[in-house]
Coordinates of C-alpha atoms in Angstrom, one line a residue:
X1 CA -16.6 116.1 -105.5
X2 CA -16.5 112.3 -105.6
X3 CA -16.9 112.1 -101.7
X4 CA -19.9 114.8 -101.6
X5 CA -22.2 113.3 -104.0
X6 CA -21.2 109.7 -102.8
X7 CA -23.0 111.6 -99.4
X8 CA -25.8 112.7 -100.8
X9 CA -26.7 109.4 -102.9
X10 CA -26.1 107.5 -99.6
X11 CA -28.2 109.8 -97.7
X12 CA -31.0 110.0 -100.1
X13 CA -31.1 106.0 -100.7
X14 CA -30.9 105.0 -97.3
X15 CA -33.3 102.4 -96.7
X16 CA -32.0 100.3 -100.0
X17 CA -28.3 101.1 -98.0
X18 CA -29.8 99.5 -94.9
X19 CA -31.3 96.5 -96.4
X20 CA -27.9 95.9 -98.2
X21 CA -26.0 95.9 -95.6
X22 CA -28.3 94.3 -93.5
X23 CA -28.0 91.0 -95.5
X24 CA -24.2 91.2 -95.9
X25 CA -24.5 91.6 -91.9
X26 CA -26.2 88.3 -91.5
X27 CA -23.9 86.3 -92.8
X28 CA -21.3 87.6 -92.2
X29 CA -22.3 87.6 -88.5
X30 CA -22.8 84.0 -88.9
X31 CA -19.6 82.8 -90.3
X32 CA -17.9 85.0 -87.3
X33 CA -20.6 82.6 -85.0
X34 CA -19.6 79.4 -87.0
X35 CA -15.7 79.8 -86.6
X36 CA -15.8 81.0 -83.2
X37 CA -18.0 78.0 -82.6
X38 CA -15.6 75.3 -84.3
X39 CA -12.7 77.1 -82.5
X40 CA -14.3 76.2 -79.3
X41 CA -15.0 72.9 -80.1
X42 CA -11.1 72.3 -81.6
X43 CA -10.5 73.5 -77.9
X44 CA -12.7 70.7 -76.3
X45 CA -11.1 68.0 -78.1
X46 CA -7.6 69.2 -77.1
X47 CA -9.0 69.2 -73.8
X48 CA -10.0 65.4 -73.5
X49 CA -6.8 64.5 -75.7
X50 CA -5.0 66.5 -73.1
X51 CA -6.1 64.7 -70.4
X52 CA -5.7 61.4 -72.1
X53 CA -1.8 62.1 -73.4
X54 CA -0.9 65.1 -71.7
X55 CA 0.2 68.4 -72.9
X56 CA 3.0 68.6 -75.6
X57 CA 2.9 65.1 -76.2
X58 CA 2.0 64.1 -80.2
X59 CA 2.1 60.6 -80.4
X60 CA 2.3 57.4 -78.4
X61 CA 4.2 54.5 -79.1
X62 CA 2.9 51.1 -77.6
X63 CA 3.1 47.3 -78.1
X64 CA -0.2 45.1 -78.5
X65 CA -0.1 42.8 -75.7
X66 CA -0.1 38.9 -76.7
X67 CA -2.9 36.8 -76.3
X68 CA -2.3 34.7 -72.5
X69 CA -1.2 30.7 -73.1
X70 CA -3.6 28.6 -72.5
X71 CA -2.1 27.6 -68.7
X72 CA -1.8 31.1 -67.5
X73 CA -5.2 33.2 -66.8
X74 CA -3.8 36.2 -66.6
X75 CA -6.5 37.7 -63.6
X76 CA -5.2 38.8 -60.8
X77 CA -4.6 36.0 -57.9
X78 CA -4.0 37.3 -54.0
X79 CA -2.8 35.0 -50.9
X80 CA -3.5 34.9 -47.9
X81 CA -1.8 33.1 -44.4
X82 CA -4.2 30.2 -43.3
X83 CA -2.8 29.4 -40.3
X84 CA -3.1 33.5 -39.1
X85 CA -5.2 33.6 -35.8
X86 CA -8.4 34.3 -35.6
X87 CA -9.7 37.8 -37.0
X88 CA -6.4 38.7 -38.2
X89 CA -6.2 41.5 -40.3
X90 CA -5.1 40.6 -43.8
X91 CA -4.0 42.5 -47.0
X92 CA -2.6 41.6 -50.3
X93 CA -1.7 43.9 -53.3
X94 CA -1.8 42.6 -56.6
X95 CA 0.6 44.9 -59.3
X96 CA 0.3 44.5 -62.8
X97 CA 1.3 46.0 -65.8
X98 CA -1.8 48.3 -67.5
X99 CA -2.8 48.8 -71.5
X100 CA -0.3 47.1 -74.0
X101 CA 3.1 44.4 -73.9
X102 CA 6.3 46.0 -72.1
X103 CA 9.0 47.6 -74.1
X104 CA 12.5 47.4 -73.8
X105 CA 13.3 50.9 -71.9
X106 CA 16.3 51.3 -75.1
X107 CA 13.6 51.5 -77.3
X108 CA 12.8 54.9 -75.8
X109 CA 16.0 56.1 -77.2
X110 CA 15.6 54.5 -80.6
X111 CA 12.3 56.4 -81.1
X112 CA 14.4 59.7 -80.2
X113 CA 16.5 59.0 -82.9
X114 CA 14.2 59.1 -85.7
X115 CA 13.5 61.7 -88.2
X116 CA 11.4 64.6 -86.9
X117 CA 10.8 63.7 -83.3
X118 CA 11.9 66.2 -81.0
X119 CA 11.7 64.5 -77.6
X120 CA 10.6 60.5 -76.7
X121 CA 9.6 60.2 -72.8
X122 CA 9.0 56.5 -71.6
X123 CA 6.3 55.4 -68.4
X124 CA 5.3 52.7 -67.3
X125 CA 1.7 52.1 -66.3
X126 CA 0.4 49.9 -63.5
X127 CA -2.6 48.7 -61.9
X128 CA -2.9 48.3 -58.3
X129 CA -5.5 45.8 -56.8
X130 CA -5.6 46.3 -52.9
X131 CA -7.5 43.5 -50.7
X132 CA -7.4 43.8 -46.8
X133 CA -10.0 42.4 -44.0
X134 CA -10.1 39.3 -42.3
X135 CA -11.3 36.0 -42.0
X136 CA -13.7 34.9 -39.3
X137 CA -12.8 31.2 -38.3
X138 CA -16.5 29.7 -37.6
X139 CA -17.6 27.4 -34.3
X140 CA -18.4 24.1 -34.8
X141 CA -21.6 22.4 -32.5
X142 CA -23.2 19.8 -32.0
X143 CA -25.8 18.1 -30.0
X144 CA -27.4 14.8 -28.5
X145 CA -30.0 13.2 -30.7
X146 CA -32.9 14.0 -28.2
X147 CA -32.1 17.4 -27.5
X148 CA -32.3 18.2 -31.2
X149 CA -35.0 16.0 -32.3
X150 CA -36.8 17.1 -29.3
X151 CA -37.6 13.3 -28.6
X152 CA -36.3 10.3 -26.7
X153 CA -35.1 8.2 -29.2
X154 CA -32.6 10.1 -32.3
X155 CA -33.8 8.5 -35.5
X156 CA -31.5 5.8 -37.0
X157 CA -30.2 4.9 -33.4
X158 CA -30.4 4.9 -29.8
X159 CA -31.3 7.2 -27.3
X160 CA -28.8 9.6 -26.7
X161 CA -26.7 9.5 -30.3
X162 CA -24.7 12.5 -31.2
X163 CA -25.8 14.4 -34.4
X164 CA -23.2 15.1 -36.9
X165 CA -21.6 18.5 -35.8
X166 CA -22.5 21.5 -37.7
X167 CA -20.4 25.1 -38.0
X168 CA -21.7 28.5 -37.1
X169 CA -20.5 31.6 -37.9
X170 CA -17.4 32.7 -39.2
X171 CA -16.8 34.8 -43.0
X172 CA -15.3 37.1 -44.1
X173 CA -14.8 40.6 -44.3
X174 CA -12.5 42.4 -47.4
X175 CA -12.3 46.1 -48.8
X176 CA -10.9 46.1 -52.3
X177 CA -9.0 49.4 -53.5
X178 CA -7.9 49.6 -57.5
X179 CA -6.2 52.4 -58.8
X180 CA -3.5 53.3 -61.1
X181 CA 0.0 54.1 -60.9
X182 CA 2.3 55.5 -64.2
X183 CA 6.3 55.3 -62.9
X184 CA 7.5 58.5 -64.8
X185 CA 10.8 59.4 -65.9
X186 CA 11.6 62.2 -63.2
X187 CA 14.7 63.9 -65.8
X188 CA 11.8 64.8 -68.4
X189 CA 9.1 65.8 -66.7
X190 CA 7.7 67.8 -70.0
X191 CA 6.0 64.7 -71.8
X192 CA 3.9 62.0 -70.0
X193 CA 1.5 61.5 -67.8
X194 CA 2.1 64.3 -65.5
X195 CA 2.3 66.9 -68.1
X196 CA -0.8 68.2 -68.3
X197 CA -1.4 68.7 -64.3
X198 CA -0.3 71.6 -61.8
X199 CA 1.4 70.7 -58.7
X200 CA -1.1 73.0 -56.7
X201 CA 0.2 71.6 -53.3
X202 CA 4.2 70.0 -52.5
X203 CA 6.4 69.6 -55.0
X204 CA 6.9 68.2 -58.0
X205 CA 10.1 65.4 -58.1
X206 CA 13.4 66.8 -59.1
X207 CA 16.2 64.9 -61.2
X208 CA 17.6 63.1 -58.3
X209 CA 14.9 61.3 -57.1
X210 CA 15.1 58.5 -59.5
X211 CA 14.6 56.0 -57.1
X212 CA 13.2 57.7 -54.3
X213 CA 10.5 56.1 -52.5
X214 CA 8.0 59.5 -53.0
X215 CA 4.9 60.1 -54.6
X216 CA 2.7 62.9 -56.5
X217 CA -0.7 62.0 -56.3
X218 CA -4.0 63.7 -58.5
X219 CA -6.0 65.7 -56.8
X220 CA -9.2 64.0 -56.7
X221 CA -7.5 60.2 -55.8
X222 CA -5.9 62.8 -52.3
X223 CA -9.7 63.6 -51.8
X224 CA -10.9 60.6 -51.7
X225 CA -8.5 59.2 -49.8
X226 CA -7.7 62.0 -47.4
X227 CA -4.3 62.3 -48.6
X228 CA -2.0 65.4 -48.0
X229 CA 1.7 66.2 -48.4
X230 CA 3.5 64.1 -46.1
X231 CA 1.2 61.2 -46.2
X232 CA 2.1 57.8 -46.6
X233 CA 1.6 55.4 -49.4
X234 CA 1.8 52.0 -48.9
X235 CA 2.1 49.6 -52.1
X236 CA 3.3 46.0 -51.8
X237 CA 4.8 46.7 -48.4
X238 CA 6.9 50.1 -49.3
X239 CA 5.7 53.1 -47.8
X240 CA 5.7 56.0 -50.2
X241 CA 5.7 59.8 -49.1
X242 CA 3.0 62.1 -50.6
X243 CA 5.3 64.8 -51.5
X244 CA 2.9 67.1 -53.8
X245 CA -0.9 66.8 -55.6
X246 CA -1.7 67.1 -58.9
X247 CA -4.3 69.3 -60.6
X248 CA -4.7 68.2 -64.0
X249 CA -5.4 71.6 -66.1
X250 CA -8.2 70.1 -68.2
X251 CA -10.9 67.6 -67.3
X252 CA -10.2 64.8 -64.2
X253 CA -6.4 62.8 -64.3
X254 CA -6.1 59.3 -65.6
X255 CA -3.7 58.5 -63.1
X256 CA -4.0 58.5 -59.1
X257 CA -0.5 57.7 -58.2
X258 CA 3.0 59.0 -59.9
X259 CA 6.0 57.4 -58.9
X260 CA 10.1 57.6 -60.3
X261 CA 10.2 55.1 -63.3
X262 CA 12.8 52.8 -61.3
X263 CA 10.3 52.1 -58.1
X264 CA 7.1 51.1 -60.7
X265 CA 9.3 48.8 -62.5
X266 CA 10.7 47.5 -59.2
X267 CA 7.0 46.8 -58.1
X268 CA 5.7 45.1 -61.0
X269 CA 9.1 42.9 -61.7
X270 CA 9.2 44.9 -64.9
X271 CA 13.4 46.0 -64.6
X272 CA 14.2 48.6 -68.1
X273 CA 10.4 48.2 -69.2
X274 CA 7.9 50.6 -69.6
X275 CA 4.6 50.4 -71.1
X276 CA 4.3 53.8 -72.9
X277 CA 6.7 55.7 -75.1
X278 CA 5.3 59.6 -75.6
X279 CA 6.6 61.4 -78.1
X280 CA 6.9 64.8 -79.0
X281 CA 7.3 66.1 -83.0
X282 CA 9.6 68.7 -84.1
X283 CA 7.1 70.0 -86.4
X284 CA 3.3 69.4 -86.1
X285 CA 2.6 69.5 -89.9
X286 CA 4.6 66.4 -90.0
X287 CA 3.1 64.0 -87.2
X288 CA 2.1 61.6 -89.9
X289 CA 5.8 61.3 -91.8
X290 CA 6.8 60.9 -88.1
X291 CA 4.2 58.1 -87.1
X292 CA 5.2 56.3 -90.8
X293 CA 9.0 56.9 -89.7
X294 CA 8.5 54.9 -86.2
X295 CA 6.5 52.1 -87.6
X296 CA 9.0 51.7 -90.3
X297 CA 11.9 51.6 -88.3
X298 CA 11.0 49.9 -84.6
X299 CA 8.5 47.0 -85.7
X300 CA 6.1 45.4 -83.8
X301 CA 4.9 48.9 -82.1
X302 CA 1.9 50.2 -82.3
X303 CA 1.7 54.5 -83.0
X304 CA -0.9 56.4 -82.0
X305 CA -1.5 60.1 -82.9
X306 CA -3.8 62.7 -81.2
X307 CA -5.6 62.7 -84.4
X308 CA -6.2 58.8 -84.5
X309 CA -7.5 59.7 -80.5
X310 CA -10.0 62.0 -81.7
X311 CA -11.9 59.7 -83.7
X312 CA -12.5 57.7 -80.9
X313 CA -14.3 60.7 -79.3
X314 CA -18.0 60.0 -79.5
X315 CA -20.9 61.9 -77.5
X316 CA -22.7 65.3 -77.8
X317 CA -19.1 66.8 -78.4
X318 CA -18.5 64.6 -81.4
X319 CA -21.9 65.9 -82.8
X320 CA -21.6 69.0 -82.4
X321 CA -18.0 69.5 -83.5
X322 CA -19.5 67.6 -86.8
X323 CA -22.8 70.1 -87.1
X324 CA -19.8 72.5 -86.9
X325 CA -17.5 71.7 -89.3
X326 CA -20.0 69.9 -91.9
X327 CA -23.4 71.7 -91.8
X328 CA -22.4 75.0 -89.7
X329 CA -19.9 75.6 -92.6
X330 CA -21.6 74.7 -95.5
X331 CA -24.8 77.1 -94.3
X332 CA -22.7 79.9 -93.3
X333 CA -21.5 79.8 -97.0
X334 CA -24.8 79.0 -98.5
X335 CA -26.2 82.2 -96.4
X336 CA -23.2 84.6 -97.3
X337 CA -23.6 83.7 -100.7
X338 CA -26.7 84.7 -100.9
X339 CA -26.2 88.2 -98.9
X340 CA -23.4 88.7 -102.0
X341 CA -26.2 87.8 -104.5
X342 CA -29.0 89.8 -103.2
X343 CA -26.5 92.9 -102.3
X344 CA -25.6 92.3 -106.2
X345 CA -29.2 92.8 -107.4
X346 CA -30.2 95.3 -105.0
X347 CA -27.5 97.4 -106.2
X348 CA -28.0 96.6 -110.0
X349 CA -32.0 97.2 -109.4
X350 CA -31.0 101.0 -108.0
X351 CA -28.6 101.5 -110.5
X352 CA -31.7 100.7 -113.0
X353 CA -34.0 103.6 -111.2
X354 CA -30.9 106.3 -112.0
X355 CA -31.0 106.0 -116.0
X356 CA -31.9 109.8 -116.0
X357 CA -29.0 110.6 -113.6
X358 CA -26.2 108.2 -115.0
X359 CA -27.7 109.3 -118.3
X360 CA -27.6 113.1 -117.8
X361 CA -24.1 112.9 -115.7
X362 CA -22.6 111.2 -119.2
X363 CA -24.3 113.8 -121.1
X364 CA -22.4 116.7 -119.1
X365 CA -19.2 114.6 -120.0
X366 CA -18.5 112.2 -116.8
X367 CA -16.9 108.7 -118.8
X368 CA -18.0 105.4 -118.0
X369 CA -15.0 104.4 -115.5
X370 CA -15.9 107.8 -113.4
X371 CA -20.1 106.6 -113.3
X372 CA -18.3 103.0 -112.5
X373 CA -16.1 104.4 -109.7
X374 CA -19.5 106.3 -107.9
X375 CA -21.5 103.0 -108.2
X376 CA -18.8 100.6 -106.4
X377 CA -17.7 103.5 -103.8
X378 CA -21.9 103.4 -102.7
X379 CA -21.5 99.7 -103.0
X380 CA -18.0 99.5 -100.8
X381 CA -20.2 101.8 -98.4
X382 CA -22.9 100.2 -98.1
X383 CA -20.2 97.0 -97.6
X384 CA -18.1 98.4 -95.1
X385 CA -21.2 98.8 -92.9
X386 CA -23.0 95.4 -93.3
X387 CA -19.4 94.2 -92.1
X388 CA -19.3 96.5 -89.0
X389 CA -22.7 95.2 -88.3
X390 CA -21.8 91.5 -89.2
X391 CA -19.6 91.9 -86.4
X392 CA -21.4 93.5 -83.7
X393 CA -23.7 91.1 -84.3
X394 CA -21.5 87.9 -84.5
X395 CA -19.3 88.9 -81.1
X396 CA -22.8 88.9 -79.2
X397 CA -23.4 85.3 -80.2
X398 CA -20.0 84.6 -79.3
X399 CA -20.4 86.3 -76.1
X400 CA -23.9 85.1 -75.5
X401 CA -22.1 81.2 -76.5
X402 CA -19.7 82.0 -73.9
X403 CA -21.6 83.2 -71.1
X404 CA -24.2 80.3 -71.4
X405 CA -21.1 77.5 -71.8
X406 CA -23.1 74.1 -72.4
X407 CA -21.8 71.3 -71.6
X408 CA -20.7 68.5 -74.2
X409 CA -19.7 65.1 -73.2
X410 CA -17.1 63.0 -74.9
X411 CA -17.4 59.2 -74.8
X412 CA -13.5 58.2 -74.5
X413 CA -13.3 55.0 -77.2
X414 CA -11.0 52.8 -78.6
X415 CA -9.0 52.9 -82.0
X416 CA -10.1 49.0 -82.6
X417 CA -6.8 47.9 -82.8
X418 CA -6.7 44.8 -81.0
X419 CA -4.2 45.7 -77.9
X420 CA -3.1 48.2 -79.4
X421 CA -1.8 51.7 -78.3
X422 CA -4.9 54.0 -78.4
X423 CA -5.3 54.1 -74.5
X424 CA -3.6 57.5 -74.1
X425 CA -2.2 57.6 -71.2
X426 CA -1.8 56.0 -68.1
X427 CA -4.6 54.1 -66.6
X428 CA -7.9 55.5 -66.8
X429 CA -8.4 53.1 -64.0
X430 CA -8.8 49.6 -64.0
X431 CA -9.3 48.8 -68.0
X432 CA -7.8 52.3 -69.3
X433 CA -4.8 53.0 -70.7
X434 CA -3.1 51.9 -73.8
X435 CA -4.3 49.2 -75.1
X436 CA -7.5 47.6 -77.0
X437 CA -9.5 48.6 -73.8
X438 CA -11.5 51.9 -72.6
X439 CA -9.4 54.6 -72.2
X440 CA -11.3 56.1 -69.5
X441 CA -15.3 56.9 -69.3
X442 CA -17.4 60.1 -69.8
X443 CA -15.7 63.5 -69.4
X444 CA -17.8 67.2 -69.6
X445 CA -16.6 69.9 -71.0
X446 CA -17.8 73.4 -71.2
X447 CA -17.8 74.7 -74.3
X448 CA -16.9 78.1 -75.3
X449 CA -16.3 80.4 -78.5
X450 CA -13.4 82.7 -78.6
X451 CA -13.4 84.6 -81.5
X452 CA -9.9 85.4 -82.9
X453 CA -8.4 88.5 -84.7
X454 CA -8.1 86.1 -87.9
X455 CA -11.7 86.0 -87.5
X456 CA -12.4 89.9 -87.4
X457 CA -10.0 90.1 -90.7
X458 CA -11.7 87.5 -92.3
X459 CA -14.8 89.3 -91.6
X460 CA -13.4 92.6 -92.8
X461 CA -12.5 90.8 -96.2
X462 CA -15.7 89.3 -96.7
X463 CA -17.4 92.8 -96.4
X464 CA -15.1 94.3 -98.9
X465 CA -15.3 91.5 -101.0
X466 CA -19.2 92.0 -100.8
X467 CA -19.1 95.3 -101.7
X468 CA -16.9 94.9 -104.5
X469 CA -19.0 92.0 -105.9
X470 CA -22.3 94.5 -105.4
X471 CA -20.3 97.4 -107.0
X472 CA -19.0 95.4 -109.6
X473 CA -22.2 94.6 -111.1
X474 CA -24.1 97.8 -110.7
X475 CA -21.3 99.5 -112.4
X476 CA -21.3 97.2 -114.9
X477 CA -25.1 98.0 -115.5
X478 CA -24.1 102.1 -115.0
X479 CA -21.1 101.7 -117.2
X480 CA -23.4 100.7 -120.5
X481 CA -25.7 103.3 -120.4
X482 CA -26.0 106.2 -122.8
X483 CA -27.0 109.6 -122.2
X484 CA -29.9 109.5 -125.1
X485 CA -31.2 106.8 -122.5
X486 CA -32.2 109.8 -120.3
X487 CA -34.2 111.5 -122.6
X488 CA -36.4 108.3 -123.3
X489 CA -36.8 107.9 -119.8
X490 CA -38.5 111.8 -119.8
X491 CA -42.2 111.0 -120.1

């Protein structure tokens, strides 16, 4: 009985149904939009923090590096032979230390220690200035008074008097090559800078290569340079072997070179230092108790969570993950709130129209809870549909997000700590890495929105919860009537 007339009253009313559901659809379809959107844009940012930290990696631990005395500059100096002969190819490399002061290696093992960190992975991180060309030794000449006057007599003297010689020629010629270089610990290859890449070509090191004289390098340093597995390295004199590339698995590398942890320290002088202590939490909900934990218990370091890297993020990204999260939100529940309402007074306006049915359906002995129960089962109906709508309509704009994928751009800051650890990562090239300086330039990302099955249920609640809300208060309104308030309404 209950489910034929709840047919025939759905069939009979069915543009009111379809306007109903229609605004329940809308916002519900735009709440699906909003969180698929925000989803996507939580994926960008993991993105560029990937490719600043790597993947797995929670926090960093660095030192602030120290202001230089006032005798030492601290720029790179290079030195070259004088006495070479003439056109002599020369090259230097300068090797310094990149981003923040060097740690003591044992303080990777103190921060392994603490509370709540599941792995601690040390690197160190180097910058590598390359000069070569060669000098060209100009020719002195000179000539007689009247041959370069063009008279007899040289002014100042006699005929004949020599000119003071002069030099011609000579220069010189020099390329200059920077890039970076993170020394990795090759026993824990799951935290640092080479996490978050693919070897695509080679191999990768293995545990015994500690102190090998090999190299992985990123894929888009082997472009430019030509490099392949097998080629040859050459940094400060030692010759390294290429022995796999890199693909990084989310935006461009901040490193060009890798090398074991043992032969960067023994190019920058830096024996059981490293720049860089990664760390991994046991528990993501407790990075912060973690980050307090560190800076309580190792002082002088500097901690730096993915979270404190995202705010540093600036450019459409950043804009557009805030229209997200602050104005997306707030409008998708300012929209759905008003679907509820106007699905509440539509249904309390129709229930108003059927004072001669609720009213003669009383008098032939239905009770109140059985006029309430017809009311909200329309109202669940007409629910259930704006939801299956609300999603159609919410995975096309998904889909049609997807397909189109615009592209955001993410402005890689700093934390403002002065020398601190923000960097993320290795180099970044010259002026990257951890430390008060840029971590690393522009990056694009393409920006999708994948819409979960927690999304889909949420959407399903919200259309129940619509209904019931619409329901509710039409059978309020149904519940109170009286059957003498069909016969008034009998003109």
């Amino acid at each position: 009985m209950f489910g034929i007339y709840l047919k025939r009253e759905l069939g009979r009313r069915k543009k009111a149904a379809l306007v109903v559901a229609l605004g329940l659809a809308l916002g519900i379809a735009l709440v699906i939009t909003v969180n698929s959107v925000s989803a996507g844009m939580t994926q960008a940012q993991d993105k560029v923090l990937q490719s600043l930290y790597g993947l797995g990696t929670d926090m960093t631990v660095t030192k602030a590096r120290t202001a230089p005395t006032a005798n030492s500059s601290g720029g790179p100096g290079f030195e070259f032979d004088a006495s070479s002969d003439e056109d002599e190819e020369q090259s230097s490399d300068r090797v310094m230390t990149q981003g923040g002061q060097a740690l003591k290696s044992s303080l990777v093992a103190q921060v392994a220690e603490q509370k709540g960190v599941a792995a601690a992975v040390g690197a160190l991180t180097l910058n590598v200035t390359k000069v070569d060309g060669s000098f060209t030794q100009g020719k002195a000449e000179s000539s007689t008074g009247g041959q370069s006057q063009g008279q007899g007599m040289a002014p100042g003297g006699g005929a004949g008097s020599t000119a003071a010689p002069r030099v011609q020629g000579g220069g010189a010629s020099f390329d200059v090559n920077s890039y970076s270089v993170a020394g990795i610990d090759v026993t824990d290859q799951d935290l640092g800078p080479l996490a978050g890449s693919k070897i695509t070509s080679g191999t990768t090191f293995t545990a015994a290569q500690t102190d090998a004289a090999v190299a992985v390098v990123s894929a888009s340093y082997a472009k430019e340079k030509s490099y392949k597995v097998g080629s040859a390295i050459t940094i400060s004199g030692t010759k390294y072997k290429v022995i796999g590339i890199a693909t990084p698995e989310s935006s461009e590398s901040a490193t060009d070179v890798h090398l074991p942890l043992k032969q960067a320290q023994t190019l920058a002088d830096a024996a059981d230092q490293v720049t860089t202590i990664y760390v991994k939490a046991t528990d993501s909900q407790q990075i912060d108790s973690v980050k307090a934990a560190i800076q309580k218990n190792i002082s002088g370091t500097t901690v730096t969570t993915s979270a404190d890297l995202a705010e540093t993020v600036s450019g459409s990204l950043s804009t557009a993950s805030n229209l997200a999260t602050s104005v997306g939100k707030w409008l998708s529940i300012a929209v759905l709130a008003a679907a509820f309402l106007v699905a509440a007074l539509l249904t309390s306006s129709a229930v108003s129209r059927r004072v001669r049915e609720f009213g003669t359906l009383k008098a032939l002995g239905w009770p109140s809870r059985r006029v309430t129960r017809q009311v909200v089962g329309e109202s669940m109906v007409n629910g259930l549909l704006g939801g299956a709508l609300g999603i159609a309509l919410g995975l096309a704009a998904a889909y049609t997000v997807t397909a189109i994928s615009p592209t955001l751009t993410a402005q890689l800051g700093t934390t403002g700590r002065a020398g601190g650890g923000m960097g993320g990562g290795p180099g970044g090239g010259p002026g990257g890495g951890p430390g008060g300086q840029s971590a690393g330039g522009t990056l694009e990302i393409a920006l999708s929105a994948p819409v979960s099955l927690t999304t889909i249920a949420l959407a399903v609640g919200l259309a129940v919860a619509g209904g019931l809300v619409a329901g509710a208060m039409g059978g309020w309104r149904a519940s109170r009537m009286r059957p003498a308030d069909a016969l008034r309404s009998v003109s």
